[in-house]
Short mmCIF file of C-alpha atoms and ligand atoms in Angstrom, two decimals:
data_model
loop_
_atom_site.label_atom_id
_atom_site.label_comp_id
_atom_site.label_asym_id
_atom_site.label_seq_id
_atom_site.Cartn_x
_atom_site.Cartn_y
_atom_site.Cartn_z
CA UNK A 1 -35.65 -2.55 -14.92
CA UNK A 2 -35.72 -5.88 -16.57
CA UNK A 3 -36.81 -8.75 -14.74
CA UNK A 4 -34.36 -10.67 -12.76
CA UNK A 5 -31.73 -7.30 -12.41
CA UNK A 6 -31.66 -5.66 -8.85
CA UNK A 7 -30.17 -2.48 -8.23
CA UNK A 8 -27.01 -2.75 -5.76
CA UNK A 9 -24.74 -0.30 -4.40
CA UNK A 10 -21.19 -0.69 -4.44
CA UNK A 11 -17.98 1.51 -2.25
CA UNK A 12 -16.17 1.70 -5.49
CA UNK A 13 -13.17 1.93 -2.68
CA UNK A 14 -13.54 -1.14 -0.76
CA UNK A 15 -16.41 -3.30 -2.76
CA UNK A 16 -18.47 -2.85 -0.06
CA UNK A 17 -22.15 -3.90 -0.97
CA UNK A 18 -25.30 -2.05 -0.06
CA UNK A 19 -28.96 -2.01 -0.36
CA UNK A 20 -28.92 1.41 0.05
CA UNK A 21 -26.84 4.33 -1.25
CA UNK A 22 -24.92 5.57 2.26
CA UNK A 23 -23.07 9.01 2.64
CA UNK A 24 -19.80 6.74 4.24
CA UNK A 25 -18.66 3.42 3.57
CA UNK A 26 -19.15 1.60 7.02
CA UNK A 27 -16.62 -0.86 5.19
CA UNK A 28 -13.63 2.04 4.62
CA UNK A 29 -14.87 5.02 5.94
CA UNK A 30 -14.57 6.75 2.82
CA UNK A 31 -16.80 9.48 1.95
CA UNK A 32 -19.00 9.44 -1.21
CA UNK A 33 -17.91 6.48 -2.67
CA UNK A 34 -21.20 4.57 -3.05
CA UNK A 35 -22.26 3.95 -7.04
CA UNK A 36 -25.52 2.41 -8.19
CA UNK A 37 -24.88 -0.50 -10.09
CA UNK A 38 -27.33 -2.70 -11.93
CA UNK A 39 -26.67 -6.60 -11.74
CA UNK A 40 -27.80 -9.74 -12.67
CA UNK A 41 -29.54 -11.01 -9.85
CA UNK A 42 -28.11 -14.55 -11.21
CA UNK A 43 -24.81 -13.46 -11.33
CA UNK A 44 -24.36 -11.57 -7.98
CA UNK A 45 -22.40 -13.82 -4.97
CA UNK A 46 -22.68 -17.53 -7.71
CA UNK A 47 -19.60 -16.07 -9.32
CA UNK A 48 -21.01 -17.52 -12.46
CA UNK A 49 -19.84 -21.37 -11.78
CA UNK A 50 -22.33 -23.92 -12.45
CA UNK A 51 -23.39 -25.70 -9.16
CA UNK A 52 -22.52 -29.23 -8.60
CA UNK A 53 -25.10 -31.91 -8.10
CA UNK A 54 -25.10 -33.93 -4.90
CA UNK A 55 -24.36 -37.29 -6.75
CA UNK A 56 -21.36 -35.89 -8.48
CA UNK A 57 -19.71 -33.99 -5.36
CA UNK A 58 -16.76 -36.23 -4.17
CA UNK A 59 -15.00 -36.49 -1.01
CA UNK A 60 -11.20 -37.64 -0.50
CA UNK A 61 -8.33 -38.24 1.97
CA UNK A 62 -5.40 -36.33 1.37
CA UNK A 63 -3.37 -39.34 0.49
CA UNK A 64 -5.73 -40.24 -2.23
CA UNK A 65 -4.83 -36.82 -4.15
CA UNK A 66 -2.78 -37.28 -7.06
CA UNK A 67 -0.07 -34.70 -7.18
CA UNK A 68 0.80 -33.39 -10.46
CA UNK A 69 4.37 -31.76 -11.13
CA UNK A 70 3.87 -27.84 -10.97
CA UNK A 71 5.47 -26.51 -13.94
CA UNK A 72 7.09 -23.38 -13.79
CA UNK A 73 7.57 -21.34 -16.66
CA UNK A 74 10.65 -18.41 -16.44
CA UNK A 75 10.19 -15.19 -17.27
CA UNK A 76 13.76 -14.75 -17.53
CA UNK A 77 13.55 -11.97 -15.11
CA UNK A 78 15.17 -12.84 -12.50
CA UNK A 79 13.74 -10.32 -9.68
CA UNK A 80 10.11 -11.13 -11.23
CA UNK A 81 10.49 -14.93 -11.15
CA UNK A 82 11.46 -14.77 -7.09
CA UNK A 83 8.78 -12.25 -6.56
CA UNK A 84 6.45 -14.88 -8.05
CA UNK A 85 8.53 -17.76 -6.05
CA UNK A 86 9.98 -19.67 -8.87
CA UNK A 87 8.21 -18.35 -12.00
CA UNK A 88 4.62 -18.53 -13.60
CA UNK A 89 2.46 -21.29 -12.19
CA UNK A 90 0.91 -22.68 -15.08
CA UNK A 91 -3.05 -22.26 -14.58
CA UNK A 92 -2.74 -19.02 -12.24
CA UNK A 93 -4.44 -15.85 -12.29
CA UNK A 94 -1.44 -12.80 -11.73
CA UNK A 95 -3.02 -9.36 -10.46
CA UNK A 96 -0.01 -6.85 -11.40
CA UNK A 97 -1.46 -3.38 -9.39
CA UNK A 98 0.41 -0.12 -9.20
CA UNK A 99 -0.01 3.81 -10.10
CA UNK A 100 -0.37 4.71 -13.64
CA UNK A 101 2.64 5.47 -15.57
CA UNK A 102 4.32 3.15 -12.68
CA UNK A 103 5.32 0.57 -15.51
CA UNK A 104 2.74 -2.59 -15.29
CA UNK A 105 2.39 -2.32 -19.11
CA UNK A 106 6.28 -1.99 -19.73
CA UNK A 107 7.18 -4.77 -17.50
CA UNK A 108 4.37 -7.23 -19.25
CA UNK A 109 5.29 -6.15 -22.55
CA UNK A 110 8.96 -7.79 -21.51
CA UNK A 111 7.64 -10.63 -19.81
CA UNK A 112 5.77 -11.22 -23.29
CA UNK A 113 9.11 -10.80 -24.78
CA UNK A 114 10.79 -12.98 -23.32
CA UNK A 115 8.67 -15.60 -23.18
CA UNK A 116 7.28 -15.76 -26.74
CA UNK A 117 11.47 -15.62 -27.34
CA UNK A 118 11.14 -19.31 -25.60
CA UNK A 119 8.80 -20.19 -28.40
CA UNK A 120 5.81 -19.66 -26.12
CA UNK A 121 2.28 -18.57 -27.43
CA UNK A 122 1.74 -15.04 -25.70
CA UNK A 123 -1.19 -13.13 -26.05
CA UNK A 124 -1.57 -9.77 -25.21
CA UNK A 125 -4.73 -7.56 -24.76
CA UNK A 126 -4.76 -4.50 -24.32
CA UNK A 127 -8.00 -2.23 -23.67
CA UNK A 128 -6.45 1.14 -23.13
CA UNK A 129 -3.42 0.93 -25.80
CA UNK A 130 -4.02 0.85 -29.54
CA UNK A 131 -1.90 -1.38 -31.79
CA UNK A 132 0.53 1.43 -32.82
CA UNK A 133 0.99 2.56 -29.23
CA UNK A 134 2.26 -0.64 -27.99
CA UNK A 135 4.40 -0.89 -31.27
CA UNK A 136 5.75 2.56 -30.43
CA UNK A 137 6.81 0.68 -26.47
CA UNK A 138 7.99 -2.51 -27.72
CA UNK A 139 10.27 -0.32 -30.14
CA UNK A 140 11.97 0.63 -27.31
CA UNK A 141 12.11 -2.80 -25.26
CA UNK A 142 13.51 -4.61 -27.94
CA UNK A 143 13.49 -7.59 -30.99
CA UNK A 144 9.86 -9.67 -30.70
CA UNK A 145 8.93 -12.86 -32.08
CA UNK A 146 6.26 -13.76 -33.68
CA UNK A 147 4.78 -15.69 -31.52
CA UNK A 148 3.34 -12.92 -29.34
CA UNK A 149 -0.04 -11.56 -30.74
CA UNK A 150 -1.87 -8.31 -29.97
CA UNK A 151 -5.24 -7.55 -29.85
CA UNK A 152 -7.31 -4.31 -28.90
CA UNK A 153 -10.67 -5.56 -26.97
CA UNK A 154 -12.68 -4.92 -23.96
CA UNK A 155 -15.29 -7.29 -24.71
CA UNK A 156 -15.09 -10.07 -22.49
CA UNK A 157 -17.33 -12.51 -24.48
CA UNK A 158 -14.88 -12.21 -27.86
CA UNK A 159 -11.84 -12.61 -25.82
CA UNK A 160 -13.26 -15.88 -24.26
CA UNK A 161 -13.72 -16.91 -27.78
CA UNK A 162 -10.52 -15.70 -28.87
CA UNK A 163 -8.17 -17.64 -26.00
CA UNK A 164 -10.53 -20.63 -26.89
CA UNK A 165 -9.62 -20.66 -30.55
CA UNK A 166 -6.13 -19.00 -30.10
CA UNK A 167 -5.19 -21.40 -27.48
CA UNK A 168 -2.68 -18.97 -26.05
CA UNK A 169 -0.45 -20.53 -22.73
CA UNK A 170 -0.19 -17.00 -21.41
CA UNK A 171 -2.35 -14.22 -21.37
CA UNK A 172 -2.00 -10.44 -20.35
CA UNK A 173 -4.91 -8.25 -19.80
CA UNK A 174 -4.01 -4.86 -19.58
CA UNK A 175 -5.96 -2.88 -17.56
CA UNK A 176 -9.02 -5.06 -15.76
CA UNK A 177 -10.61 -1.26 -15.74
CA UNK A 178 -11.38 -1.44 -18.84
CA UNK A 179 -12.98 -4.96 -19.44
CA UNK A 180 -16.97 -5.25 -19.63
CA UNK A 181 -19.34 -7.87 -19.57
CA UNK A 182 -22.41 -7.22 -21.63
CA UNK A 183 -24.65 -8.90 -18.89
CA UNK A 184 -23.55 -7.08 -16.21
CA UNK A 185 -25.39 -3.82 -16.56
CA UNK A 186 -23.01 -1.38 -15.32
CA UNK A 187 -19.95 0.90 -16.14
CA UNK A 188 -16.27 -0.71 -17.18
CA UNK A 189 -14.52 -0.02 -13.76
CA UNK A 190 -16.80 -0.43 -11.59
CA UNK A 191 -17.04 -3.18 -8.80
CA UNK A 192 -19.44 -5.49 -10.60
CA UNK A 193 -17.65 -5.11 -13.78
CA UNK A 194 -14.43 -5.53 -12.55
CA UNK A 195 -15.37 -8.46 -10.74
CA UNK A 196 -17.57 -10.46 -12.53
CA UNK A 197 -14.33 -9.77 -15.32
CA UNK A 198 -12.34 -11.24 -13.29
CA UNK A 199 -14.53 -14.14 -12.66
CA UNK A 200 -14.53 -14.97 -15.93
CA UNK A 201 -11.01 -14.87 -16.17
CA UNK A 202 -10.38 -17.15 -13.06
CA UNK A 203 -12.71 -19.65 -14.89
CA UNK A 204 -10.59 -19.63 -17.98
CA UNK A 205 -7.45 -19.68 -16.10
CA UNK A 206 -8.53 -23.05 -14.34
CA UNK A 207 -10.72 -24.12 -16.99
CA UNK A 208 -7.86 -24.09 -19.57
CA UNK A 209 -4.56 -24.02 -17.56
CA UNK A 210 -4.07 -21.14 -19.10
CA UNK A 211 -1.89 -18.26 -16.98
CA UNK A 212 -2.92 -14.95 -17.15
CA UNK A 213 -1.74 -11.83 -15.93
CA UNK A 214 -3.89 -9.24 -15.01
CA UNK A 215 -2.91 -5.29 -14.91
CA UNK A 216 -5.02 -3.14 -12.47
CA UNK A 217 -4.89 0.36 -11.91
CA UNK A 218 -4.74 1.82 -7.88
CA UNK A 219 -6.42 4.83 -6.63
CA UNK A 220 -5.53 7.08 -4.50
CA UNK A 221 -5.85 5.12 -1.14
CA UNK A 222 -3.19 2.61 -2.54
CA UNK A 223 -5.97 0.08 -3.43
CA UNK A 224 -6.85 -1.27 -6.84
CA UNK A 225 -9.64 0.50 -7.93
CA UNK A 226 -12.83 -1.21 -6.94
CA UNK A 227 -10.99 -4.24 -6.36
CA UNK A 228 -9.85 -5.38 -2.94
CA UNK A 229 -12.92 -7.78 -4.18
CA UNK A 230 -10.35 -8.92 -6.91
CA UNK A 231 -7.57 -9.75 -4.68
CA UNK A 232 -9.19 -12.70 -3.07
CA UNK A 233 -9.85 -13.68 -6.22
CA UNK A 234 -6.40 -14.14 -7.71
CA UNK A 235 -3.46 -16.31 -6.95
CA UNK A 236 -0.99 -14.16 -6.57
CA UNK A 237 -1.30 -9.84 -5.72
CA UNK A 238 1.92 -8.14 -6.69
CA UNK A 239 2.06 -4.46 -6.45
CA UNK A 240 4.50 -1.92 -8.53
CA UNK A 241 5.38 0.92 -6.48
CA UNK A 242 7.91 3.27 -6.23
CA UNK A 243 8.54 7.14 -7.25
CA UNK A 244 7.53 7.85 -10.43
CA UNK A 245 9.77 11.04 -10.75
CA UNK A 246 13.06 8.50 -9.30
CA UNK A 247 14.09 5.73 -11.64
CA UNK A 248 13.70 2.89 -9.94
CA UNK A 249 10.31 0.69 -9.24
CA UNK A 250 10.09 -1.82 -6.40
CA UNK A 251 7.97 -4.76 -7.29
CA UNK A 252 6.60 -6.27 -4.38
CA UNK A 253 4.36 -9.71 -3.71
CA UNK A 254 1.45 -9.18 -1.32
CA UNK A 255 -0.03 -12.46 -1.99
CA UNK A 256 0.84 -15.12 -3.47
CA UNK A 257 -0.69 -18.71 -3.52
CA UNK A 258 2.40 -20.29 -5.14
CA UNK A 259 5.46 -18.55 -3.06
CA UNK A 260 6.46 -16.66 -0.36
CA UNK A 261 5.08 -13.34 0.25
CA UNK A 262 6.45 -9.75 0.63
CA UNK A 263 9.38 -10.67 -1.61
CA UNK A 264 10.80 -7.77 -3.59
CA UNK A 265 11.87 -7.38 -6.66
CA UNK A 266 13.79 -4.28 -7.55
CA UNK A 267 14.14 -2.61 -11.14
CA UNK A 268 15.29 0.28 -13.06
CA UNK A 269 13.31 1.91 -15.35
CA UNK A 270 16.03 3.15 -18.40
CA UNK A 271 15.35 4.39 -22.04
CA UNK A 272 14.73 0.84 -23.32
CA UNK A 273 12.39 -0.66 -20.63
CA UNK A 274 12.37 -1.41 -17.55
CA UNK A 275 16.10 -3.37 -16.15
CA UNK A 276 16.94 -5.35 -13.03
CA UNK A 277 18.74 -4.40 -9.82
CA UNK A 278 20.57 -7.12 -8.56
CA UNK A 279 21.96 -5.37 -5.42
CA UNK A 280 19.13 -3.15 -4.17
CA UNK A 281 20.99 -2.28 -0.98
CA UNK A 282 24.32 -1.04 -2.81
CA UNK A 283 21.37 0.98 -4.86
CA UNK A 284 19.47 2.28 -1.97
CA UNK A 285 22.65 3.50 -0.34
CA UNK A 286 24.07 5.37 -2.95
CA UNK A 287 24.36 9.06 -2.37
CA UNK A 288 24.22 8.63 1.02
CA UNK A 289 25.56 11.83 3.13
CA UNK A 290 28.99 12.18 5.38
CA UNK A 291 28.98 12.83 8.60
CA UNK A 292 25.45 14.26 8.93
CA UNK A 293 23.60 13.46 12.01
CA UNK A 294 20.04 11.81 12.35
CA UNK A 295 21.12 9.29 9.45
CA UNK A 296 22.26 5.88 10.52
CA UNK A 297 21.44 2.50 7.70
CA UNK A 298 19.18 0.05 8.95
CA UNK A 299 18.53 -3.60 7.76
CA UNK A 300 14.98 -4.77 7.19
CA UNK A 301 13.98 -8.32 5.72
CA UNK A 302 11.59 -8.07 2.65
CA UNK A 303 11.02 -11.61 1.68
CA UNK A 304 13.97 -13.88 1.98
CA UNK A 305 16.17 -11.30 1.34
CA UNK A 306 17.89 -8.56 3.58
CA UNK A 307 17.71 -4.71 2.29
CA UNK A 308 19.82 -1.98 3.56
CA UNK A 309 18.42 1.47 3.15
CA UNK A 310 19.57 4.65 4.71
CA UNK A 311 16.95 5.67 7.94
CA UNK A 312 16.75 9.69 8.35
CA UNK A 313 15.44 11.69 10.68
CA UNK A 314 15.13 15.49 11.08
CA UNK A 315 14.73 16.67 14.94
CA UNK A 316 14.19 20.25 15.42
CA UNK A 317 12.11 22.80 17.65
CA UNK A 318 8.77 23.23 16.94
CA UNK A 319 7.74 26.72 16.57
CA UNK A 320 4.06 26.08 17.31
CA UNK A 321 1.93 24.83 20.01
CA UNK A 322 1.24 21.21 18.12
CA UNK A 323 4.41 19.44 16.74
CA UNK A 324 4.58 18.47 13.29
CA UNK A 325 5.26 15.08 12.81
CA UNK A 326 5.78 13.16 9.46
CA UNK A 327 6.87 9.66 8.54
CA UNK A 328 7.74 9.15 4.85
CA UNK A 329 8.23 5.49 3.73
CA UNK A 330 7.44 3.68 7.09
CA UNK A 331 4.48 3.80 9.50
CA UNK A 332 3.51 6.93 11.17
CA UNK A 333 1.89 5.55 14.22
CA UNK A 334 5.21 3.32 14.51
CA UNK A 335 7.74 6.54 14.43
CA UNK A 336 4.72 8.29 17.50
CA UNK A 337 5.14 5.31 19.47
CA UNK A 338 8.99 5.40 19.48
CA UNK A 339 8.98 9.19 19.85
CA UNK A 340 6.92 8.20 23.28
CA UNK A 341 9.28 5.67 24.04
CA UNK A 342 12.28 7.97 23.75
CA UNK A 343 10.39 10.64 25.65
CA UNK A 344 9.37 8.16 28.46
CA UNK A 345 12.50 5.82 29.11
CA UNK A 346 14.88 8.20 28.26
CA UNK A 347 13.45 11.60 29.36
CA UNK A 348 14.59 13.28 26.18
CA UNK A 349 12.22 16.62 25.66
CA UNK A 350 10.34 15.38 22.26
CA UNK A 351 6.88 16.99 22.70
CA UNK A 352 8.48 20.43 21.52
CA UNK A 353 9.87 19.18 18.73
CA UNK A 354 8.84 18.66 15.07
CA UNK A 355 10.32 15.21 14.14
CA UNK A 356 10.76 14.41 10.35
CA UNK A 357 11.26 10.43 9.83
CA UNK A 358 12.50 9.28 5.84
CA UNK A 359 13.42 6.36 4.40
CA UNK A 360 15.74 7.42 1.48
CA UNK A 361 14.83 5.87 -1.89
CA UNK A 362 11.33 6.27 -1.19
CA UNK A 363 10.93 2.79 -0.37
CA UNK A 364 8.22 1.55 1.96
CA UNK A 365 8.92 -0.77 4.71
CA UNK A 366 7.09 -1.53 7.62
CA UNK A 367 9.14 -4.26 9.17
CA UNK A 368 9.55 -3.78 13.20
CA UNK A 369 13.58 -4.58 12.93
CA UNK A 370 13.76 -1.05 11.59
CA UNK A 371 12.54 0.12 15.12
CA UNK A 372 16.16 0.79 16.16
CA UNK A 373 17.19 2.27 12.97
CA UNK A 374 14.02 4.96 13.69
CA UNK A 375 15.29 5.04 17.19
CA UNK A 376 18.96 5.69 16.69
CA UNK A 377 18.63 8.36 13.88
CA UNK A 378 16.26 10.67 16.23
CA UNK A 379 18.21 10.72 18.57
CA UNK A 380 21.40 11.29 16.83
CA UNK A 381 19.25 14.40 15.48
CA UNK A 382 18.33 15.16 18.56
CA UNK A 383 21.85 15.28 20.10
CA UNK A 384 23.62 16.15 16.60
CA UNK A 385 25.91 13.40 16.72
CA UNK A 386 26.43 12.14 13.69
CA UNK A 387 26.94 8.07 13.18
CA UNK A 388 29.86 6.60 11.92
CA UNK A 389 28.86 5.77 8.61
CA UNK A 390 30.22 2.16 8.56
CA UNK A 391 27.54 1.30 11.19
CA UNK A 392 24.33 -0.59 10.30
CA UNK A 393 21.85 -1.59 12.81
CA UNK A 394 18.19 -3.75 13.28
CA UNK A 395 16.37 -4.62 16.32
CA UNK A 396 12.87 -4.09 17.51
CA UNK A 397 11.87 -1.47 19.92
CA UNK A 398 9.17 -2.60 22.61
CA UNK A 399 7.11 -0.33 25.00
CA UNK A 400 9.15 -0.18 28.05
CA UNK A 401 12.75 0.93 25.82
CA UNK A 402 13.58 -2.69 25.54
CA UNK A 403 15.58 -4.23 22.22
CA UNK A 404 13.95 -6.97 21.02
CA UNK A 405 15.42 -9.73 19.30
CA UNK A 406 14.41 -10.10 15.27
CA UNK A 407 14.63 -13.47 12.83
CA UNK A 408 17.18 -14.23 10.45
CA UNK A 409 19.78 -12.33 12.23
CA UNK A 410 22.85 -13.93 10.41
CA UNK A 411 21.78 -13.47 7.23
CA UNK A 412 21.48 -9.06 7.83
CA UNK A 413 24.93 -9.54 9.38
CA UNK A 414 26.63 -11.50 6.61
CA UNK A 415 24.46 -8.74 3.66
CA UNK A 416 26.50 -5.74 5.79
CA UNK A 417 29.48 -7.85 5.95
CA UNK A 418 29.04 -7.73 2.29
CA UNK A 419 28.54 -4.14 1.74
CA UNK A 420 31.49 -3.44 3.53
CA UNK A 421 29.94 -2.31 7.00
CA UNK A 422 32.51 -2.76 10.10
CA UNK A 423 30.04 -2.32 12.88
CA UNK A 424 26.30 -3.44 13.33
CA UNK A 425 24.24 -2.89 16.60
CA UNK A 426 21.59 -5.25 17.57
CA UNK A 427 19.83 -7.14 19.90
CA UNK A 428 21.96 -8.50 22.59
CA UNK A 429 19.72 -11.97 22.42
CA UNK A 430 20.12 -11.94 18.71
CA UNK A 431 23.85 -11.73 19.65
CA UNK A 432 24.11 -14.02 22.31
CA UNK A 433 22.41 -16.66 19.69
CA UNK A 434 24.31 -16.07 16.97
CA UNK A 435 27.71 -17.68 15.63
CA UNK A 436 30.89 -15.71 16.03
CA UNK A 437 31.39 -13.51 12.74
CA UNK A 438 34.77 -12.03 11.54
CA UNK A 439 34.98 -8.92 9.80
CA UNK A 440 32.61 -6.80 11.40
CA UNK A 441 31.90 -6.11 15.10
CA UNK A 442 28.74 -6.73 16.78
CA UNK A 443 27.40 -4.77 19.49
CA UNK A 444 24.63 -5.92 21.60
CA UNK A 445 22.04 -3.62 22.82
CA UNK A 446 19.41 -4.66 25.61
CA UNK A 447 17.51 -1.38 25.80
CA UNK A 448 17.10 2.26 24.57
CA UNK A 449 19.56 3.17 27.33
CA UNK A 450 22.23 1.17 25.73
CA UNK A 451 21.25 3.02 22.60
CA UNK A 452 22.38 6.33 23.51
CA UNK A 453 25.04 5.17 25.62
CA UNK A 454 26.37 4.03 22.69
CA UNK A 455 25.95 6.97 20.78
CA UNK A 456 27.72 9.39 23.22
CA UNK A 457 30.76 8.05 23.94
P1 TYD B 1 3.68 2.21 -18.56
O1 TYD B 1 4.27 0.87 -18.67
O2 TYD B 1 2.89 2.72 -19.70
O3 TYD B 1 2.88 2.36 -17.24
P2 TYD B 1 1.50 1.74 -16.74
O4 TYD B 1 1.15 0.67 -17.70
O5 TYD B 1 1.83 1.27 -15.36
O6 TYD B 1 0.54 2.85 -16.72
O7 TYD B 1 4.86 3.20 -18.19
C1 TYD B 1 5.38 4.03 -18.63
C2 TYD B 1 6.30 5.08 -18.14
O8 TYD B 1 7.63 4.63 -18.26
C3 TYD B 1 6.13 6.21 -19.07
O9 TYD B 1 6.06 7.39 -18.30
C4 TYD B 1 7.31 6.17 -19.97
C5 TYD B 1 8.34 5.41 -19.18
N1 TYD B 1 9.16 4.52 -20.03
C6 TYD B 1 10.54 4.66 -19.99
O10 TYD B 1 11.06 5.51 -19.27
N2 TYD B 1 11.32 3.82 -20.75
C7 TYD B 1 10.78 2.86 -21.54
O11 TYD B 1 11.51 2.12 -22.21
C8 TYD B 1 9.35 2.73 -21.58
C9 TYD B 1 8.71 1.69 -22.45
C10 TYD B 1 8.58 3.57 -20.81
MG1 MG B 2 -0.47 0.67 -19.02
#
């Protein structure tokens, strides 16, 4: 081993760093994940900046800070520009994550689009796609101008060389997975790679005030391979999920330096490209079922912006000793803990059963204001009474049965208003605090008890 290069060994799952290859990440607890990788002993932890002297390291008040104007370019998309909070941050460093085949390269290729339609200088790289391939997509998406270029590299030292010359103000890397760095002895893909890539990229980012986007591929635990190193890293994390077999692909901001987080964007994915939804709740709802019990819609904020999706829940006798239990699109542990809290406050016989919990549209959402909708939909399973379908509820479910009160009440009430809902159960706090509202009747709820009350009259 040359001089200077020490052998490391990376959970290609978490980034976790070792000495030492280990049978289980102590980071992740995943099995078999450790890879020997060769680095720089330079290069490891300095992230490659060049240290500062003492003399030259200034301090400052805050009022002696200039401010300078953010400028916010548009992608002309509008569900992408609130995702990012306003549009791209001139100088920032975008990770774009999701499955493959999700649409990361689709939805850049437009952004590129659009903007080099605004007369902007685009560059796109791709390291996976050859020149014909991404002619054979943008086909499809539309008219380009010429001021978006292509170019097919994975060296990291040539593109440097090429944004330096090309003086591009927005960048897209497509696929971080398949950038190298000749120093850095190891594989494309693998944690040192991928982060001393993205390193280098930060550093031209700043360096520059260049923006670049950066596509990165997930594995199966739902984290970018390698790469929970990388989100640090980056300004802003924004994850493309969704079913790949259903049409439509929720965009979704898990970080972001420059905005709010966990804002959604919603799109469609249609013969020519991917196209926005601009009222995911009417889209969510569609095709929802009459009459059917253990289905009641539910109202959870993502972002600054309410979403109504249709809570299911399948209650039926278990026919072994263990029930089955499943939770698709929301938290497992979440939909146990209400099942206990049913079971406990209400004494309803749920440890025979085999409980099935579904958020239709195979959306994920985790927020606790869908505690009620969880809550409501077993038991109308439970007791087959169907809900009246004009009914939309939130509220969050504590440990001893009570309804909690949620934020932003007025604005879920006014979004069912909208969508034509007459009735909408929630917390009797959230009630008691909220302005009277015509056109739709609000019940208050104070506990579990309430709950079913409610649901067998
Ligand atoms: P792609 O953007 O290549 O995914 P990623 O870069 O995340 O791996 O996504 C492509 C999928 O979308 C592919 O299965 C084909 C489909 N698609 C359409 O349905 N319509 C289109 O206009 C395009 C360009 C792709
Ligand atoms: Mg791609």
């Amino acid at each position: 081993m040359a001089k200077g290069k020490t052998s490391v060994f990376f959970c290609q799952c978490c980034g976790y760093e070792s000495s030492k290859w280990m049978g289980q990440c102590p980071g992740c607890k995943e099995w078999n994940s450790f890879v020997e990788e060769v680095v720089d002993k330079k290069s490891v932890g300095s992230g490659g900046k060049q240290k500062s002297t003492l003399s030259e390291a200034k301090i400052l008040p805050l009022s002696a800070i200039e401010m300078t104007q953010e400028e916010r370019i548009s992608t002309q998309i509008k569900e992408l520009d609130r995702v990012l909070g306003g549009g791209i941050v001139q100088g920032s460093l975008i990770l774009v994550g999701g499955d493959p085949g999700i649409g990361k390269s689709t939805l850049l290729l437009q952004v590129c689009k659009n903007l080099a339609n605004q007369k902007r200088h685009v560059l796109y790289i791709s390291g996976e796609e050859s020149l014909q391939q991404i002619k054979i997509r943008a086909e499809r998406i539309g008219e380009f101008e010429d001021s978006l270029r292509l170019l097919c590299e994975t060296n990291l030292d040539i593109i440097q060389g090429i944004i330096d010359r090309e003086k591009p103000e927005i960048v897209v890397i497509d696929s971080i997975q398949t950038m190298y760095n000749e120093e850095v002895g190891s594989a494309p893909g693998s944690v040192s790679q991928v982060r001393e890539s993205t390193n280098t990229l930060m550093q031209i980012a700043k360096g520059r005030n260049i923006s670049i986007f950066i596509v990165g591929h997930v594995t199966k635990e739902g984290v970018v391979a390698g790469p929970r190193v990388l989100e640090h890293m980056v300004d802003t994390v924004l994850y493309f999920e969704g079913d790949r077999h259903a049409a439509y692909r929720i965009l979704r901001g898990v970080k972001n330096r420059f905005g709010s987080t966990n804002e959604i964007g919603v799109f469609e994915m249609r013969k020519s490209g991917l196209r926005e939804v601009e009222n995911p709740s009417e889209f969510m709802l569609s095709g929802r079922p009459e009459d059917a019990s253990g289905s009641v819609v539910a109202c959870s904020m993502e972002g600054t912006r309410p979403i109504l999706v249709e809570v299911q829940a399948l209650v039926c006798r278990s026919n072994f000793g263990i029930p089955r239990r499943t939770a698709t699109g929301t938290d497992f542990n979440r939909v146990n803990l209400l099942m206990a809290v049913l079971e406990k406050r209400l004494g309803l016989k749920l440890a025979d059963c085999d409980a099935y919990v579904n958020i239709a549209g195979g959306i994920k959402m985790n927020e606790p204001a869908l505690d009620l909708g969880i809550v409501l939909a077993l038991i109308s399973s439970y007791k087959e009474k169907p809900i009246d379908e004009r009914t939309i509820c939130f509220g969050e479910v504590g440990l001893s049965g009570e309804i909690r009160a949620v934020s932003m009440v007025e604005q879920r009430v006014q979004e069912a208003r909208k969508l034509g809902f007459e009735v909408c159960i929630l917390p009797e706090v959230s009630k008691a605090a909220m302005q009277e509202m015509t056109g739709i009747k609000l019940i208050g709820i104070r506990n579990v008890k309430d709950a079913i009350d409610y649901l067998s009259r």
